[in-house]
mmCIF file of C-alpha atoms in Angstrom:
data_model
loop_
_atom_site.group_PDB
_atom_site.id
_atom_site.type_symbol
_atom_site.label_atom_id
_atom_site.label_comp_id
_atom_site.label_asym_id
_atom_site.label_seq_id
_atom_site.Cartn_x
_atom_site.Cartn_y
_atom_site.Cartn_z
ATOM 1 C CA UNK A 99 -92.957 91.551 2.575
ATOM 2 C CA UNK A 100 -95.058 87.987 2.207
ATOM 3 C CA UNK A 101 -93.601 85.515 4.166
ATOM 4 C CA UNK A 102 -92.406 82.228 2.383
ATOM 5 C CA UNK A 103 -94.014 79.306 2.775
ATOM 6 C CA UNK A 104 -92.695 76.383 4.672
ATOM 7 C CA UNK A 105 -93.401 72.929 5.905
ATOM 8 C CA UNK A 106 -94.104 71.797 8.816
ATOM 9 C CA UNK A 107 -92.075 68.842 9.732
ATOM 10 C CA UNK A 108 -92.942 68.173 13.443
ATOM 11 C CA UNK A 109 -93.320 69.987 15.979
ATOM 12 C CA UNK A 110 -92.764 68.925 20.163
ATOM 13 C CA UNK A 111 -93.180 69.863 23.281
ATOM 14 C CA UNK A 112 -93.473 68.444 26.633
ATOM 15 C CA UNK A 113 -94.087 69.501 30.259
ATOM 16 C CA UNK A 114 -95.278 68.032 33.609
ATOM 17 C CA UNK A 115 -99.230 68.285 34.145
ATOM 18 C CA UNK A 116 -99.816 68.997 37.794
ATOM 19 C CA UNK A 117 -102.593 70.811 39.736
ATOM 20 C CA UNK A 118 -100.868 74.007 39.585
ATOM 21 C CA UNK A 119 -100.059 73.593 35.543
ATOM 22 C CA UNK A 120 -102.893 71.305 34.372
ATOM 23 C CA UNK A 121 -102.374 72.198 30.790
ATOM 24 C CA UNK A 122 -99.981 71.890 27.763
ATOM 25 C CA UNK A 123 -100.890 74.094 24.910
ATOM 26 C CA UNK A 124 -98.870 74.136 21.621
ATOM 27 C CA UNK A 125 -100.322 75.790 18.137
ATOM 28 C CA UNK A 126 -99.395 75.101 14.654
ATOM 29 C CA UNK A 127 -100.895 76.784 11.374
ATOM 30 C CA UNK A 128 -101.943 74.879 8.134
ATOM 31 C CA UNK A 129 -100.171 76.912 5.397
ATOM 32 C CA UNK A 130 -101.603 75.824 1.493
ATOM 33 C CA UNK A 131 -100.581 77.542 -1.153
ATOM 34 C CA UNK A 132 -102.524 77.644 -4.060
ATOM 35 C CA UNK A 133 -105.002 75.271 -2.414
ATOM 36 C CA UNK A 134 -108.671 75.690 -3.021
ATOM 37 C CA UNK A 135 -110.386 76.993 -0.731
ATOM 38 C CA UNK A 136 -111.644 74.264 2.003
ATOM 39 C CA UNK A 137 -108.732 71.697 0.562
ATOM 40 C CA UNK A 138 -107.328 70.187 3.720
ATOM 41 C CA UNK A 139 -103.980 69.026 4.891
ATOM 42 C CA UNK A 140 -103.252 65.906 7.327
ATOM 43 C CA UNK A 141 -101.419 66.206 10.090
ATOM 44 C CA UNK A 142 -100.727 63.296 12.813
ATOM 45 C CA UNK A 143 -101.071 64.499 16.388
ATOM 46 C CA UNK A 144 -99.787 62.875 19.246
ATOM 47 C CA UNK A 145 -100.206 63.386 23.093
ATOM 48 C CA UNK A 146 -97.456 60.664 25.014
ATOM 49 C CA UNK A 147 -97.440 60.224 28.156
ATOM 50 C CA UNK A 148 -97.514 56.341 29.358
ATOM 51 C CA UNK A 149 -94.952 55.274 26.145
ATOM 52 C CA UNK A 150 -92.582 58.116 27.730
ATOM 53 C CA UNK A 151 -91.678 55.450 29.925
ATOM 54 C CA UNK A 152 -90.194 53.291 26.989
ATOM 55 C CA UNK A 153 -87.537 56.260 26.550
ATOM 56 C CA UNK A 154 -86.325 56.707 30.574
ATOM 57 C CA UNK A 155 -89.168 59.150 31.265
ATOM 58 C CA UNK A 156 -89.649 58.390 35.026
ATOM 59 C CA UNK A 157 -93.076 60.085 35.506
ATOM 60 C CA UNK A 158 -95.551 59.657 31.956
ATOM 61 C CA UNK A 159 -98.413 60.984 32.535
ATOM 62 C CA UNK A 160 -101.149 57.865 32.713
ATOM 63 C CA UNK A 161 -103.646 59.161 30.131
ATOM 64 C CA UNK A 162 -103.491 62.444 28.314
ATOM 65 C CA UNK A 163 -106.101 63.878 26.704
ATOM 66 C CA UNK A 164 -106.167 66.160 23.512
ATOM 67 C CA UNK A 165 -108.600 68.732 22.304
ATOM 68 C CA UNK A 166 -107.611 71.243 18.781
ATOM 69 C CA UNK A 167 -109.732 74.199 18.310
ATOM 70 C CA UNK A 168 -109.723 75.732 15.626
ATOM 71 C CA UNK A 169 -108.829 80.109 14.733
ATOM 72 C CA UNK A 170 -112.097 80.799 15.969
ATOM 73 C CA UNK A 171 -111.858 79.091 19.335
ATOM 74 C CA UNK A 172 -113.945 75.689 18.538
ATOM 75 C CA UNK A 173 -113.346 72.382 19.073
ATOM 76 C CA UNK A 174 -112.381 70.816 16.102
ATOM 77 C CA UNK A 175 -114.196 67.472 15.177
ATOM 78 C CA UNK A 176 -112.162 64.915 16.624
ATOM 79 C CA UNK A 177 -112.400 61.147 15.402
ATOM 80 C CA UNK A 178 -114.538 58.633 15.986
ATOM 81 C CA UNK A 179 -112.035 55.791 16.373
ATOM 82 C CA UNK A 180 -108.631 58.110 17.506
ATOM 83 C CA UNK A 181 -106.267 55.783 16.354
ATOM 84 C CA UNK A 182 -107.356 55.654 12.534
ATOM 85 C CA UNK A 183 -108.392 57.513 9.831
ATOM 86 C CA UNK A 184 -109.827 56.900 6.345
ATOM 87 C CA UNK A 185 -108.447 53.564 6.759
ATOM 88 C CA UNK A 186 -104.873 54.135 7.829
ATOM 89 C CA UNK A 187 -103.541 53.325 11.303
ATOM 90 C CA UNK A 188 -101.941 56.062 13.313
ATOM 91 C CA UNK A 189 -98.871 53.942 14.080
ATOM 92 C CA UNK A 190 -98.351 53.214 10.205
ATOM 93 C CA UNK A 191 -98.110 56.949 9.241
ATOM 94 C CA UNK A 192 -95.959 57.651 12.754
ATOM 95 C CA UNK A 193 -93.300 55.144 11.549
ATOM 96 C CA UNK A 194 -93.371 56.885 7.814
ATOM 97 C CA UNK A 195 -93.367 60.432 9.721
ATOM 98 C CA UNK A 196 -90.244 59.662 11.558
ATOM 99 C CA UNK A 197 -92.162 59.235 14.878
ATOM 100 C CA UNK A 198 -90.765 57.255 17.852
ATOM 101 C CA UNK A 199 -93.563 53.813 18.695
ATOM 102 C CA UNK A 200 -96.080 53.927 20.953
ATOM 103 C CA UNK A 201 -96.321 51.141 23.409
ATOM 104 C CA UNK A 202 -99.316 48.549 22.499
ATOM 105 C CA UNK A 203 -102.704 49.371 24.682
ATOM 106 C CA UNK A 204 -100.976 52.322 26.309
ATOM 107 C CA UNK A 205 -102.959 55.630 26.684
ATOM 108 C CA UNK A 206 -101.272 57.496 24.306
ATOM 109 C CA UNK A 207 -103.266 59.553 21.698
ATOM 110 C CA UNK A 208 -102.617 59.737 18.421
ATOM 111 C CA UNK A 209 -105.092 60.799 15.784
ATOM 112 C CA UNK A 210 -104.736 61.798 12.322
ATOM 113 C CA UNK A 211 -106.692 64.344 11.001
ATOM 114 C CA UNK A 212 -107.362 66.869 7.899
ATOM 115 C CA UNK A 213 -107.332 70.371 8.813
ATOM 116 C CA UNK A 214 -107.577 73.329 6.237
ATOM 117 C CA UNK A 215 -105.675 76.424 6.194
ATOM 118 C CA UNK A 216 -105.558 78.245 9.098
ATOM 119 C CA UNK A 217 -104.120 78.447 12.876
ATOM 120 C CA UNK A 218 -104.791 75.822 15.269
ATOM 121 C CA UNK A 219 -104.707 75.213 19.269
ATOM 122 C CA UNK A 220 -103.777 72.450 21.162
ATOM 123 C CA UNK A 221 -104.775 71.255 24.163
ATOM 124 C CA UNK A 222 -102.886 68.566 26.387
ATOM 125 C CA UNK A 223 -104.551 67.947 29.894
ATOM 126 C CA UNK A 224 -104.302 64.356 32.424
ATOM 127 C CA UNK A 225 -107.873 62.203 31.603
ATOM 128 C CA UNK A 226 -107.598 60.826 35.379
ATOM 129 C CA UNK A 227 -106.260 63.844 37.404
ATOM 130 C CA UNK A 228 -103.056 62.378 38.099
ATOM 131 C CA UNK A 229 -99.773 64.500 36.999
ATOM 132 C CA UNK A 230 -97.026 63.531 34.903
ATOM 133 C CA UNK A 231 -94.836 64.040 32.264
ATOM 134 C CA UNK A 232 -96.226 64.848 28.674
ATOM 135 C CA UNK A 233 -94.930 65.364 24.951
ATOM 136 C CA UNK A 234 -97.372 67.042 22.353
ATOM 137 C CA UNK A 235 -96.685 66.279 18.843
ATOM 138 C CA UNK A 236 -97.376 67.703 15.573
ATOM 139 C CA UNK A 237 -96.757 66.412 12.298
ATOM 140 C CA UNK A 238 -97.426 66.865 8.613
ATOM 141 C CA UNK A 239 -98.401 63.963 6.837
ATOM 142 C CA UNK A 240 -96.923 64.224 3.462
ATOM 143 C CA UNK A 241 -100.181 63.121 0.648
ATOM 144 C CA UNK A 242 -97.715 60.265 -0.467
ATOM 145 C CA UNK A 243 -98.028 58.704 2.705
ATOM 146 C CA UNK A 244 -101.175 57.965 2.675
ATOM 147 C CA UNK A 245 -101.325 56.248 -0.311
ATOM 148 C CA UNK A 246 -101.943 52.512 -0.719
ATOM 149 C CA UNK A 247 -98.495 51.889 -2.338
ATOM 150 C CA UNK A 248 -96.540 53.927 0.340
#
């Protein structure tokens, strides 16, 4: 049997980084069918920690750090400026995804990016070595959100 394809809407999950568990990992695969081969997909990922505190979160972790590698374990390219890509603010396309804000100048990460087909890791970890509370999320970015007229 061939599995159907489906979409991925979002995907979350959150934990407390500590010494003893200094890592959140969470995995998604890009599904295309039909694409070309090397067509990509966007997705918007988020690591929260500091805006957690906007929702009654007691303990955000103060700056999370994300890495994605890739099916064959390597780091995927990450973006030069996190917060945008190919001219569209994160924050625009979280709003249009259904994504909760992120407080101005926190830590947060958020980075949109194109991946192609395949199976992807993700990494959560604290950037200062402090522990706290930490949701990883994945989205799909539909194409028509990205357009200008969106």
């Amino acid at each position: 049997d061939t599995p159907r394809p489906q979409r991925l809407l979002n995907l979350s999950s959150r934990t407390t980084i500590t010494p003893s568990n200094p890592m959140l990992i969470g995995g998604f695969v890009v599904c295309a069918p039909g694409a070309k081969a090397g067509e990509s997909r966007t997705v918007l990922i988020r690591a929260v920690g500091p805006s957690l505190a906007s929702l009654g979160v007691p303990n955000p972790l103060a700056m999370p750090q994300l890495k994605i590698f890739d099916h064959a374990g390597n780091e995927d390219i990450q973006p030069a400026r996190p917060a945008v890509w190919l001219g569209y603010n994160a924050t625009t396309v979280a709003a249009k995804v259904g994504a909760f804000p992120l407080l101005p100048d926190a830590h947060d990460v958020a980075w949109l990016l194109a991946v192609t087909q395949g199976p992807y890791t993700v990494q959560v970890i604290s950037g200062d070595g402090t522990s706290g509370d930490v949701l990883l999320e994945v989205y799909e970015v539909p194409a028509e959100f990205l357009r200008a007229d969106s």
